[in-house]
Coordinates of C-alpha atoms and ligand atoms in Angstrom, one line a residue:
X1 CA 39.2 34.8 -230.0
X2 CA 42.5 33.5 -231.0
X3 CA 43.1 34.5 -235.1
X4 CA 43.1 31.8 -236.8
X5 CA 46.2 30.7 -239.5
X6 CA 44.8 30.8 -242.9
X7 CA 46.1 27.6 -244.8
X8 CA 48.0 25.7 -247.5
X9 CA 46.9 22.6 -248.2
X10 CA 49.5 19.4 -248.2
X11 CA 48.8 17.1 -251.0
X12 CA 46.2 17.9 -253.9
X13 CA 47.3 21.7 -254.7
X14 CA 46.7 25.2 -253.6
X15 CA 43.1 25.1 -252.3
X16 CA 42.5 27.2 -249.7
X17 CA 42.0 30.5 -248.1
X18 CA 45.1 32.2 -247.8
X19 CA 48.2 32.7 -246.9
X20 CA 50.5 31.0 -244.1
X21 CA 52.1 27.9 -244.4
X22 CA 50.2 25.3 -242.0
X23 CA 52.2 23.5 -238.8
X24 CA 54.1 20.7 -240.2
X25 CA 52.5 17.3 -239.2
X26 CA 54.4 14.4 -237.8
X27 CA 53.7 10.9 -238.2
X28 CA 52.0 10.2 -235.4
X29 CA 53.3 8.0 -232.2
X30 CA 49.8 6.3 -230.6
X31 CA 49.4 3.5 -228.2
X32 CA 45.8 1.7 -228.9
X33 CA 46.7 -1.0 -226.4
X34 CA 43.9 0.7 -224.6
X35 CA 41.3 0.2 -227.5
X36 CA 40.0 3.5 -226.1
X37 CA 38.3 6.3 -229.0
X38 CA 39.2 4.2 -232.2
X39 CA 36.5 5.9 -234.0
X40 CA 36.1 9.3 -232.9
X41 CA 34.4 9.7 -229.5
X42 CA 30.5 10.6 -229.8
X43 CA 28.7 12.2 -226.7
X44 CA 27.4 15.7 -225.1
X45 CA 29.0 18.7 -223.7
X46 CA 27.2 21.8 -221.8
X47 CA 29.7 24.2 -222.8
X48 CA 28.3 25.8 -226.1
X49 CA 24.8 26.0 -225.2
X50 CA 24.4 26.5 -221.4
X51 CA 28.1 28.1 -220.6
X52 CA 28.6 27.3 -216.7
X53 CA 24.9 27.3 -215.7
X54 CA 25.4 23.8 -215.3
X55 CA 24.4 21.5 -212.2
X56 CA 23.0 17.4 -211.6
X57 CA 19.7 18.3 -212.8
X58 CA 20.6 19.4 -215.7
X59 CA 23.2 16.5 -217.1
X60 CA 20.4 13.6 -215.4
X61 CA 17.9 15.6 -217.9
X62 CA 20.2 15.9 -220.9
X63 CA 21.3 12.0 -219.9
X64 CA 17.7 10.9 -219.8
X65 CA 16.9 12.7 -223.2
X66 CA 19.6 11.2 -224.8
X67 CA 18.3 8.0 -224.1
X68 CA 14.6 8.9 -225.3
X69 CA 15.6 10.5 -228.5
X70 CA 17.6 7.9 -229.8
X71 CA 21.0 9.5 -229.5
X72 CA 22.7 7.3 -227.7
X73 CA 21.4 4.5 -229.5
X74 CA 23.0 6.7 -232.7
X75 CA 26.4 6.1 -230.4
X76 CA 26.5 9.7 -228.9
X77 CA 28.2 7.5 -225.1
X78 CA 29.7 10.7 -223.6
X79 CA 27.8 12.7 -221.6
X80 CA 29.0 14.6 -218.0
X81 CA 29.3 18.2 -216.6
X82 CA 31.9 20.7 -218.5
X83 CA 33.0 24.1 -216.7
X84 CA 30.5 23.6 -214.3
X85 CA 32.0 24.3 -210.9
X86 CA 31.2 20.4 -209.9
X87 CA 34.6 20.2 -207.5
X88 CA 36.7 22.1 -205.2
X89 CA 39.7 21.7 -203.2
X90 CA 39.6 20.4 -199.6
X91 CA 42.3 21.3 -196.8
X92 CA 44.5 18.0 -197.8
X93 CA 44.6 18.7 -201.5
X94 CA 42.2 16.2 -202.5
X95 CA 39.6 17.2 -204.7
X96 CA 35.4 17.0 -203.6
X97 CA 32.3 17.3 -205.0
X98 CA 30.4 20.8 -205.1
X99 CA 27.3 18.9 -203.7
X100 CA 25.0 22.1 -203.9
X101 CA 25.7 21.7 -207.4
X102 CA 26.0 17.8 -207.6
X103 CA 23.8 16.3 -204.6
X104 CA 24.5 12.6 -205.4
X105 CA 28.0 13.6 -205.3
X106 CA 30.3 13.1 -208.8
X107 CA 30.3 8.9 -207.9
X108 CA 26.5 9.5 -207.7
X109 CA 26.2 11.4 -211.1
X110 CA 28.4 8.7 -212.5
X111 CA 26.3 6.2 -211.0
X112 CA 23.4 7.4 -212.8
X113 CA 24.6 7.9 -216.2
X114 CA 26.2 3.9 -216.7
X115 CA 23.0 2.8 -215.6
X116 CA 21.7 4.5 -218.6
X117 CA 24.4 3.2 -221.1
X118 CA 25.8 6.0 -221.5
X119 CA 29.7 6.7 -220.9
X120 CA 30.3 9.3 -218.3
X121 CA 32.5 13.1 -219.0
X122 CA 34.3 15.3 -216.6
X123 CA 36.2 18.4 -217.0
X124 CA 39.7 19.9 -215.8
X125 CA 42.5 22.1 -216.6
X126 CA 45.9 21.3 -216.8
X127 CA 46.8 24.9 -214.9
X128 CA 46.4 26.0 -211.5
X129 CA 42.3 27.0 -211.8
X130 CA 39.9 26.3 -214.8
X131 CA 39.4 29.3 -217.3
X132 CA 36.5 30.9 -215.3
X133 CA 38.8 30.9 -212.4
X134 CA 35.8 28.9 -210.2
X135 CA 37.2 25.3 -209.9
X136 CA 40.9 24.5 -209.3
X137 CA 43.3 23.0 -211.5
X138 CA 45.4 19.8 -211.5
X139 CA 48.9 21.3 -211.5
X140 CA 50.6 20.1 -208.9
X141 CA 47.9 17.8 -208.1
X142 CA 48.2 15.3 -211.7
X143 CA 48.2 12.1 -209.5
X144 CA 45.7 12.9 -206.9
X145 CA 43.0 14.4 -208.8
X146 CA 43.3 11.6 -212.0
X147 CA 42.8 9.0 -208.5
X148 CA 39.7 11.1 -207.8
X149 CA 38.1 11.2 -211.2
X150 CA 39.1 7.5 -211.9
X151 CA 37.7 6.8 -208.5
X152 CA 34.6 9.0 -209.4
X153 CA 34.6 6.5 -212.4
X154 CA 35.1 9.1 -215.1
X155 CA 35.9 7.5 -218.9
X156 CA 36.5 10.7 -220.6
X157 CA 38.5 13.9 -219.5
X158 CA 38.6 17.1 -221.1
X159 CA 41.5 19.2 -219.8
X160 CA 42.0 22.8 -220.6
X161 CA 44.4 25.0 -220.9
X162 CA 43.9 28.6 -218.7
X163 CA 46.1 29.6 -216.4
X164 CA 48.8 27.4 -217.2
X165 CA 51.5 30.6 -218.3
X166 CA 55.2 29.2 -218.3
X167 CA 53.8 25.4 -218.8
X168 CA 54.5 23.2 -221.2
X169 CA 51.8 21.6 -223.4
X170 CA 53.5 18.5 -224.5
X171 CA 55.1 17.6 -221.0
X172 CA 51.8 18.8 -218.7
X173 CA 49.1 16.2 -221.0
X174 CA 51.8 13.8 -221.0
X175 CA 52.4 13.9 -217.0
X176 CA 48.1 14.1 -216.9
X177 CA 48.7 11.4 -219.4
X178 CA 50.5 8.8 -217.4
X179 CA 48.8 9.8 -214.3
X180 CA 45.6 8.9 -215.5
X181 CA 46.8 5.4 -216.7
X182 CA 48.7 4.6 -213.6
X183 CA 44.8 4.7 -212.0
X184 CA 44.2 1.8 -214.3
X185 CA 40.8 3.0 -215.0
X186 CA 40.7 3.6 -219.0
X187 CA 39.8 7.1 -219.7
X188 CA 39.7 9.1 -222.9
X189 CA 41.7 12.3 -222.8
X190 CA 40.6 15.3 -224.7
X191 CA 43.7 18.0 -224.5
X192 CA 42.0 20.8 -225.0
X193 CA 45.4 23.2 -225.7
X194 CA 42.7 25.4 -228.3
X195 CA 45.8 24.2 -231.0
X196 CA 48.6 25.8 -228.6
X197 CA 51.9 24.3 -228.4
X198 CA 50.5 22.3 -231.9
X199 CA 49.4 19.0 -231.1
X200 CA 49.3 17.8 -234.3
X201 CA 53.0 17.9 -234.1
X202 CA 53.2 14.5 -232.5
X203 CA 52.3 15.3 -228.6
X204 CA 49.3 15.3 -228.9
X205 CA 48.8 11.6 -230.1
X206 CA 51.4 10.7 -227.4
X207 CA 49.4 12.0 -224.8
X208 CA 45.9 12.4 -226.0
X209 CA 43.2 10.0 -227.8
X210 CA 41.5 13.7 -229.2
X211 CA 43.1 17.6 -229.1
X212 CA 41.5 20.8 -229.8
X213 CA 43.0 22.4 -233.0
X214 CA 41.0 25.8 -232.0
X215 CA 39.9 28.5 -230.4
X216 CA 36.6 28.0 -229.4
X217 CA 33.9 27.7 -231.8
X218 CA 31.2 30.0 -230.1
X219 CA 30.6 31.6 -226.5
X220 CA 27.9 30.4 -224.7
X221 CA 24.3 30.8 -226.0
X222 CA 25.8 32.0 -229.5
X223 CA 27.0 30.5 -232.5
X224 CA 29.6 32.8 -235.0
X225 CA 29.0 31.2 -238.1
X226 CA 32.1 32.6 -239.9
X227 CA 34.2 31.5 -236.9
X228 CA 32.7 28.1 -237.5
X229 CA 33.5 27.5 -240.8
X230 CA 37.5 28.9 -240.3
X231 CA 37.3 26.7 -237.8
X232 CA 36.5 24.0 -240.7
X233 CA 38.5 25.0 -242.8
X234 CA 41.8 25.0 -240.4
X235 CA 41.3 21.7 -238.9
X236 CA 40.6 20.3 -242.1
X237 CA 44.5 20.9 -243.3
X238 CA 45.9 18.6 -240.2
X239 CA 44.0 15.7 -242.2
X240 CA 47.4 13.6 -242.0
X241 CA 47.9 13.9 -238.4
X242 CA 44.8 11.9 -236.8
X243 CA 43.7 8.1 -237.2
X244 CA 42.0 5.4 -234.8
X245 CA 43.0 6.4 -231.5
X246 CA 43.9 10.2 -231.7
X247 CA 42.0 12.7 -233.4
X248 CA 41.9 16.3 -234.1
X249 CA 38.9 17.9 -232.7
X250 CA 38.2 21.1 -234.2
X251 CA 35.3 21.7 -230.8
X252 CA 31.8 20.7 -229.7
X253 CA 29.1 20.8 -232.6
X254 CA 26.7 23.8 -233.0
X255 CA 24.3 21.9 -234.6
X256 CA 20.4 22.8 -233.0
X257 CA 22.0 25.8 -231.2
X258 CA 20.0 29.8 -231.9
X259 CA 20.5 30.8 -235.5
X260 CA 21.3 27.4 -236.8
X261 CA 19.1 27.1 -239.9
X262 CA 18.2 23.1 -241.3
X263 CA 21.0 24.0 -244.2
X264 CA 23.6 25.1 -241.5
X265 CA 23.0 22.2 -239.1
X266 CA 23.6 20.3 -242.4
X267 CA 26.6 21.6 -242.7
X268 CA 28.0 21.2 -240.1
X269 CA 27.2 17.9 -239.6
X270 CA 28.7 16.8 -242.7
X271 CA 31.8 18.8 -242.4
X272 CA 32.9 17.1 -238.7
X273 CA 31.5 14.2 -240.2
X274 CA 33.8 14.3 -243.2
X275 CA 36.9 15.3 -241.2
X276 CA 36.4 12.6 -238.8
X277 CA 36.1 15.0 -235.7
X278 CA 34.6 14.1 -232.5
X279 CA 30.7 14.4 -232.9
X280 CA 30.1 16.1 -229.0
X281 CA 26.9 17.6 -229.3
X282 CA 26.4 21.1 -227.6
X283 CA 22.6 22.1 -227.9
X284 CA 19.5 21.4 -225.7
X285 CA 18.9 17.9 -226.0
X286 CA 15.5 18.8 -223.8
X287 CA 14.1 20.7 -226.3
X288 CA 15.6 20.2 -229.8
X289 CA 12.9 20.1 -233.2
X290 CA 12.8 16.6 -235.2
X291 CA 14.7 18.9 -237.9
X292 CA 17.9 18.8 -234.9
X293 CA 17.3 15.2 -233.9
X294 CA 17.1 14.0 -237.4
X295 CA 20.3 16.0 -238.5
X296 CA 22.5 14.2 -235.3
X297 CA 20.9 10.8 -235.5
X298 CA 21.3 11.0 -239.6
X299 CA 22.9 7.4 -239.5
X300 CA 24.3 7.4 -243.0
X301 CA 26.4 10.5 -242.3
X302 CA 27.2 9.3 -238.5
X303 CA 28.7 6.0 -240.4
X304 CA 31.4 7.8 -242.6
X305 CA 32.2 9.5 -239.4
X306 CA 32.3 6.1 -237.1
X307 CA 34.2 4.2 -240.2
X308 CA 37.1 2.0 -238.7
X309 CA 39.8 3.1 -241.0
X310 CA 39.7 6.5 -239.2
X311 CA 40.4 8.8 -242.2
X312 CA 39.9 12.5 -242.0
X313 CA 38.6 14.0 -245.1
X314 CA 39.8 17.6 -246.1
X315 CA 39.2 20.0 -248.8
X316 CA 40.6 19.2 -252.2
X317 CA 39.3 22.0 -254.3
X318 CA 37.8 25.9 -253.1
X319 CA 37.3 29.1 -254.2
X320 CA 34.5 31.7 -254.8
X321 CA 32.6 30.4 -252.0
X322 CA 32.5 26.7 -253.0
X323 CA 34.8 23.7 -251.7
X324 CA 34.8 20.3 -252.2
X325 CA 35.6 17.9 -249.4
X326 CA 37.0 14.6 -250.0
X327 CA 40.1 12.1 -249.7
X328 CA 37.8 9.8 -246.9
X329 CA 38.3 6.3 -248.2
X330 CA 35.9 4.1 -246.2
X331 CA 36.0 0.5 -245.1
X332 CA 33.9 -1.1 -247.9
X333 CA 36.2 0.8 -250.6
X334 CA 33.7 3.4 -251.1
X335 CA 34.5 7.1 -250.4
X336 CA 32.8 10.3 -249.2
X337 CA 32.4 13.9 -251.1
X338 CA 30.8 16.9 -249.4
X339 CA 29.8 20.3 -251.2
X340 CA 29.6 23.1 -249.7
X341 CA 28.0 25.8 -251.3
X342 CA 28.4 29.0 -249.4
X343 CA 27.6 31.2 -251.6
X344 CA 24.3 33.6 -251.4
X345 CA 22.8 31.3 -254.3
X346 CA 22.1 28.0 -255.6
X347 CA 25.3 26.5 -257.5
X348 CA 25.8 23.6 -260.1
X349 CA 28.7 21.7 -258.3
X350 CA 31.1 19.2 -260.2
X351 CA 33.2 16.4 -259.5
X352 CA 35.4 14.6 -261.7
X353 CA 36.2 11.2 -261.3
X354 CA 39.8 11.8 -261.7
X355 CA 39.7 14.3 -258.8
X356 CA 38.5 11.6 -257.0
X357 CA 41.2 9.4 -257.9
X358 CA 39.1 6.9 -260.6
X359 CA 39.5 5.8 -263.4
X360 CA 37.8 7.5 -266.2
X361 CA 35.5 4.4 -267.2
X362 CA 34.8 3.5 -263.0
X363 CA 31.4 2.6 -262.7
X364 CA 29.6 5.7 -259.8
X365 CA 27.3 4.6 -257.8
X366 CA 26.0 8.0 -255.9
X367 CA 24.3 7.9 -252.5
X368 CA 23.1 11.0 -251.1
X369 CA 23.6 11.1 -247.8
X370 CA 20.4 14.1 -246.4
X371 CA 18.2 12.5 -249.3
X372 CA 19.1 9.0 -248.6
X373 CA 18.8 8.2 -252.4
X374 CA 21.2 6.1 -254.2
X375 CA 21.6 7.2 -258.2
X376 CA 23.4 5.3 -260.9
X377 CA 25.4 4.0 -262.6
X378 CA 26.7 7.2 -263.6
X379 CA 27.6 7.6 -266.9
X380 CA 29.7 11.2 -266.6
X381 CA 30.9 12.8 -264.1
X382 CA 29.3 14.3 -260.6
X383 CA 27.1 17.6 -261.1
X384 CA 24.8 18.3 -258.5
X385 CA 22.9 21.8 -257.5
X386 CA 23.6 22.6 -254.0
X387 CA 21.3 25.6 -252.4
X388 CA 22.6 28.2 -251.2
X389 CA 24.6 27.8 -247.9
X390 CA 24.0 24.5 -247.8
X391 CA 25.9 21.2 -248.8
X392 CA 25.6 18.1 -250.6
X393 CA 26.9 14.6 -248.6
X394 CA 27.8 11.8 -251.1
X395 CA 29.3 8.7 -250.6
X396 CA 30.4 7.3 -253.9
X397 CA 31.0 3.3 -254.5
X398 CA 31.4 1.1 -257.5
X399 CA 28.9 -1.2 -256.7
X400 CA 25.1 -0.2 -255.4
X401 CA 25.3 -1.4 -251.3
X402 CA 26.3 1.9 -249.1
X403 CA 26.4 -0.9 -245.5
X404 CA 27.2 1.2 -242.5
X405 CA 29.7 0.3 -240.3
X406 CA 29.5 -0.8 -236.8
X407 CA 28.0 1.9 -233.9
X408 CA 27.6 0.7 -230.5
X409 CA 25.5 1.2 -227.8
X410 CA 24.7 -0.6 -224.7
X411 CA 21.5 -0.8 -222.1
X412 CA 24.1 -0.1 -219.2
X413 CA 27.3 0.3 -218.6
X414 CA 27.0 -0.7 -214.7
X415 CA 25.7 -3.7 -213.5
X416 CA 25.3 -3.9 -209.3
X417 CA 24.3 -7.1 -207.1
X418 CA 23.9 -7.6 -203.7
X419 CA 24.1 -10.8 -201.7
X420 CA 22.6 -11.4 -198.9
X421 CA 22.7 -14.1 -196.0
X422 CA 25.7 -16.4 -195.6
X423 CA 25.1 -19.4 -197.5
X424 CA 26.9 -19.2 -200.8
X425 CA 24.7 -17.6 -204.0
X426 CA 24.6 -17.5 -207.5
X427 CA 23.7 -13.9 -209.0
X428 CA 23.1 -13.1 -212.6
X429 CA 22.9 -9.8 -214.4
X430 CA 23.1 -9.3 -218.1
X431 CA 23.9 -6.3 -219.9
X432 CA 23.0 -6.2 -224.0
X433 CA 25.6 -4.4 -226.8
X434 CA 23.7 -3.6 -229.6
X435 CA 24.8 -2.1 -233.4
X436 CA 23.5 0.5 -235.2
X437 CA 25.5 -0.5 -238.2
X438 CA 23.7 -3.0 -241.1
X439 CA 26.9 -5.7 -241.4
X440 CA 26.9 -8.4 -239.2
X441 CA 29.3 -8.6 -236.1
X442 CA 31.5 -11.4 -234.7
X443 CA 30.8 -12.3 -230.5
X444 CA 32.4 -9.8 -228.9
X445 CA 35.4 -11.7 -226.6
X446 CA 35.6 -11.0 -223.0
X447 CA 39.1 -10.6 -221.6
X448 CA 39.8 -13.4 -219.6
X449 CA 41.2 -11.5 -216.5
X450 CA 38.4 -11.6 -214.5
X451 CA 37.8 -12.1 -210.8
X452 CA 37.6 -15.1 -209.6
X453 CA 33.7 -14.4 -208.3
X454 CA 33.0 -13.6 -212.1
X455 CA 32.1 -15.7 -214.9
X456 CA 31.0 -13.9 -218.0
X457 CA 29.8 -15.7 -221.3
X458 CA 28.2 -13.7 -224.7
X459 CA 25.5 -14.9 -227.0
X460 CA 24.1 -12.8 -230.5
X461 CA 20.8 -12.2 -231.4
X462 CA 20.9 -10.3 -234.8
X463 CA 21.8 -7.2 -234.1
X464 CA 22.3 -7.5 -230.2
X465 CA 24.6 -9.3 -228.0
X466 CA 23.9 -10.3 -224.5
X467 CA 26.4 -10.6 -222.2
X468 CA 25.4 -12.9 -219.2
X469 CA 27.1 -12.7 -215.4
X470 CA 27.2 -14.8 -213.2
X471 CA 28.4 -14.3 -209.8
X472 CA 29.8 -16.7 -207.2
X473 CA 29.9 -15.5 -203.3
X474 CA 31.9 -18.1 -202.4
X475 CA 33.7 -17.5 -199.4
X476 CA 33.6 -14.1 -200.0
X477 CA 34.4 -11.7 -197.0
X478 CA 32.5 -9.2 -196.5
X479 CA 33.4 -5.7 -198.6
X480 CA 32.3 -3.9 -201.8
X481 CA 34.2 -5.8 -204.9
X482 CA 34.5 -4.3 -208.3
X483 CA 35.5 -5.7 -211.5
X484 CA 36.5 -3.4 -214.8
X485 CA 35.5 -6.2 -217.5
X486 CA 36.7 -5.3 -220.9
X487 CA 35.5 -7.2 -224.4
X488 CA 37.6 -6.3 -227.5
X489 CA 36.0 -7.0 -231.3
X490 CA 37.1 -6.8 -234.8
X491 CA 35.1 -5.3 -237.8
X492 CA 35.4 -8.4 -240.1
X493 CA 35.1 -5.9 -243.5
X494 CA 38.2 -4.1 -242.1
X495 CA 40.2 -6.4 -240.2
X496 CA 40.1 -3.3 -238.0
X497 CA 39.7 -3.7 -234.0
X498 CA 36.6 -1.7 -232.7
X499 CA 36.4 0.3 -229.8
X500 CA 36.9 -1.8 -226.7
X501 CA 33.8 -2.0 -224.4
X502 CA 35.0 -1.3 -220.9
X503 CA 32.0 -1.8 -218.1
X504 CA 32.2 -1.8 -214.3
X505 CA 30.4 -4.8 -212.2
X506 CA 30.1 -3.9 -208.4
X507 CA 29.6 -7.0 -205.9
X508 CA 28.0 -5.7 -202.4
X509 CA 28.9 -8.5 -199.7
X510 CA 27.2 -7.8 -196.3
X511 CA 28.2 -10.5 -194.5
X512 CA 31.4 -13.3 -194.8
X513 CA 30.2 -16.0 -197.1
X514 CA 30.9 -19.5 -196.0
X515 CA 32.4 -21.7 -198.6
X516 CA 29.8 -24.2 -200.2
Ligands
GLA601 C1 37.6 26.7 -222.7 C2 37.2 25.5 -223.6 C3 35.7 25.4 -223.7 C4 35.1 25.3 -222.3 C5 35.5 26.5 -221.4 C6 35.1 26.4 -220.0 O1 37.3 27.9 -223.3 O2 37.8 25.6 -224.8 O3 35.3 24.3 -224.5 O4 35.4 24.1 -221.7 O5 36.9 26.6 -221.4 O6 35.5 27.5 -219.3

């Protein structure tokens, strides 16, 4: 385990736990023309829980129980195989699928999870073999192998770092970078350096929509809980170097994982929440408690995470055990406090207004955010007993409406049709994008640069939004057609765009299709 710098804090004093002075941050330099992770990505990673015992089975269970619990509908998209041995290298350098491992091959796997709304993961390394040595590497290879997980139809890529001695961080992402993008297949890319070669510098935004700030945050099977909360504690100081679009990602979440306790799954939760990390959960969706389940899918906490301004939060106050996390300004004008009390006892916390930038005579409303009670208005300032190792999650607002910002989720994120005979046709298929959030949403707007076989048109119902296809065969030859339709959105409190929703439409034609 790397040793991990212990920090200064930029801003709002001499806070935290040592000594060293912390990387400088640069402004950063992000392109969002993709629309891609403009809230931090949500999803699922093996790696902290089952290590490389991963194969099809076990993702299509995880998938499938992601669906069932409610976590996808909670916006966890991202779900896929980590260090899992899924490819190896053929003869002529391109990569294929391990299909002892994967049967359905990684297209298959793919396949399966868009059909269940959810947003599919893969996993490289930027070096010449991943860290366990068992799958190979995309140097040399950056073009080929982004082709093959593009044409795998991968959206998110995590790419390590092993084996990579005498290369460059910044250059390698931003040659994996601009490989991946020349596919034309939009993928999030996680660089996952473990903080080496700094990304918070300014490569990583130029080459990354997430980077790993750390070392890992556990081995397989077993959590470190003091590793976990250095872990915290260092990503928490880069506050100034992530926004929509690129984000520092201090690892997977431990949350539900052996020797996690209710308090520390709280926690956790509301630190990465806070700091507005990625929120990849790592445990056993098969088998987690209602306690786990209701710690991920706590919607009030996963909406100061998902808030469009893209904030991180850091710590503005510690010592003796105690900090106090703040500085997340959310899109209604309200703002978020954690406090962490990791001390052996219960502790009688306190917040001033004037450490949380109000005015002495600001009217507090107080929402607590694990007892989903809203107190005020306040006539002092906050003072709140927090048990011991656990926290407190407040969001604090001057009037008494706490609205949670848009989370999306969709039924599918494939739709397939088939014609048949040679007579021209007219196929439908619908796919439905729903939010999890309590405002209202505008009608999502399709790109116009559609096929010419594809018509798409969208139409609300509360809280959902159906988008309808139609499909003309037309003169069609025969083939497989595919179509990458992308819708864009705005969040109207905000002015802030959303995420784009990217989708793929495949158009079997088994025979030429005569004009009409
Ligand atoms: C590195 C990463 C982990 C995991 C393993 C796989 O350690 O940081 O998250 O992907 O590699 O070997």
């Amino acid at each position: 385990m790397k040793q991990i710098p212990i920090l200064f804090l930029l801003g709002l004093g001499c806070l935290a736990t040592g000594a060293d002075q912390p990387a400088s941050q640069t402004a950063a330099v992000h392109d969002t023309s993709d629309g891609l992770a403009l809230t931090p990505p949500m999803g699922w990673y093996p790696w902290n829980q089952f290590g490389e015992a991963q194969d099809e089975d076990l993702i299509k269970s995880i998938a499938d129980a992601m669906v069932k619990s409610g976590m996808r509908d909670a916006g966890y998209g991202f779900v896929g195989p980590d260090e899992g041995i899924c490819f190896a290298r053929a003869a002529d350098g391109r990569l294929t699928t391990v299909l002892k491992r994967y049967p359905s091959g990684l297209r298959g796997l793919g396949d399966y999870i868009h059909g269940l709304g959810l947003k599919y993961a893969l996993y490289t390394d930027a070096g010449t073999r991943t860290c366990s040595k068992g799958m190979p590497g995309t140097k040399g290879h950056e073009s080929d192998d982004m082709r093959s997980f593009a044409d795998w139809r991968c959206d998110y890529v995590k790419i390590d770092w092993c084996n990579a001695e005498g290369m460059n961080e910044g250059v390698s992402y931003q040659r994996l970078y601009q490989a991946q993008r020349a596919t034309g297949r939009p993928i999030v890319h996680s660089a996952c350096s473990w903080g080496d070669g700094k990304p918070w510098t300014g490569w990583g935004a130029a080459s990354s929509h997430l980077w790993r700030t750390t070392s890992d945050v556990c081995v397989p099977g077993k959590i470190d809980w003091n590793n976990a909360m250095k872990i915290a504690f260092f990503n928490q100081a880069l506050y100034q170097s992530a926004g929509p679009g690129y984000w520092n990602d201090p690892d997977m979440l431990i949350v539900g994982m052996p020797d996690m306790t209710d308090a520390r799954n709280r926690t956790i939760f509301s630190l990465w929440c806070i700091m507005a990390s990625p929120l990849i959960a790592g445990n056993n969706v098969c088998s987690m408690t209602p306690a786990t389940l209701a710690v991920l899918t706590n919607m009030e906490a996963i909406g100061v995470n998902q808030d469009p301004l893209g904030i991180q939060g850091h710590v503005i106050r510690s010592g003796d055990g105690i900090s106090v996390w703040a500085g997340k300004r959310l899109y209604d004008g309200s703002q978020t406090v954690v406090l962490c009390n990791q001390q052996a006892a219960p502790a009688e916390v306190k917040v001033s207004r004037a450490e949380l930038g109000l005015d002495e005579s600001a009217t507090l409303f107080v929402r607590d955010l694990w007892q989903h009670q809203t107190t005020g208005p306040l006539p002092k300032d906050i003072s709140l007993t927090v048990p011991a190792g656990d926290v407190a999650m407040l969001r604090i607002a001057a009037t008494n409406a706490f609205p949670i910002p848009p989370i999306i989720s969709t039924d599918t994120y494939r739709l397939s049709l088939k014609a048949s005979g040679t007579a021209p046709q007219s196929l439908a298929a619908n796919l439905t994008a729903r939010t999890a959030g309590t405002d209202a949403l505008p009608l999502w707007k399709v790109r116009p640069n559609l096929p010419p076989w594809l018509t798409v048109n969208v139409t609300q119902n509360g809280k959902c939004q159906t988008f309808s296809h139609t499909v003309n065969t037309a003169g069609l030859k025969q083939g497989a057609y595919h179509a990458i339709v992308r819708a864009d959105n705005t969040e109207p409190r905000s002015n802030k765009p959303l995420s784009a929703l990217y989708y793929d439409v495949d158009l079997e034609i088994p025979q030429d299709v005569g004009q009409k």
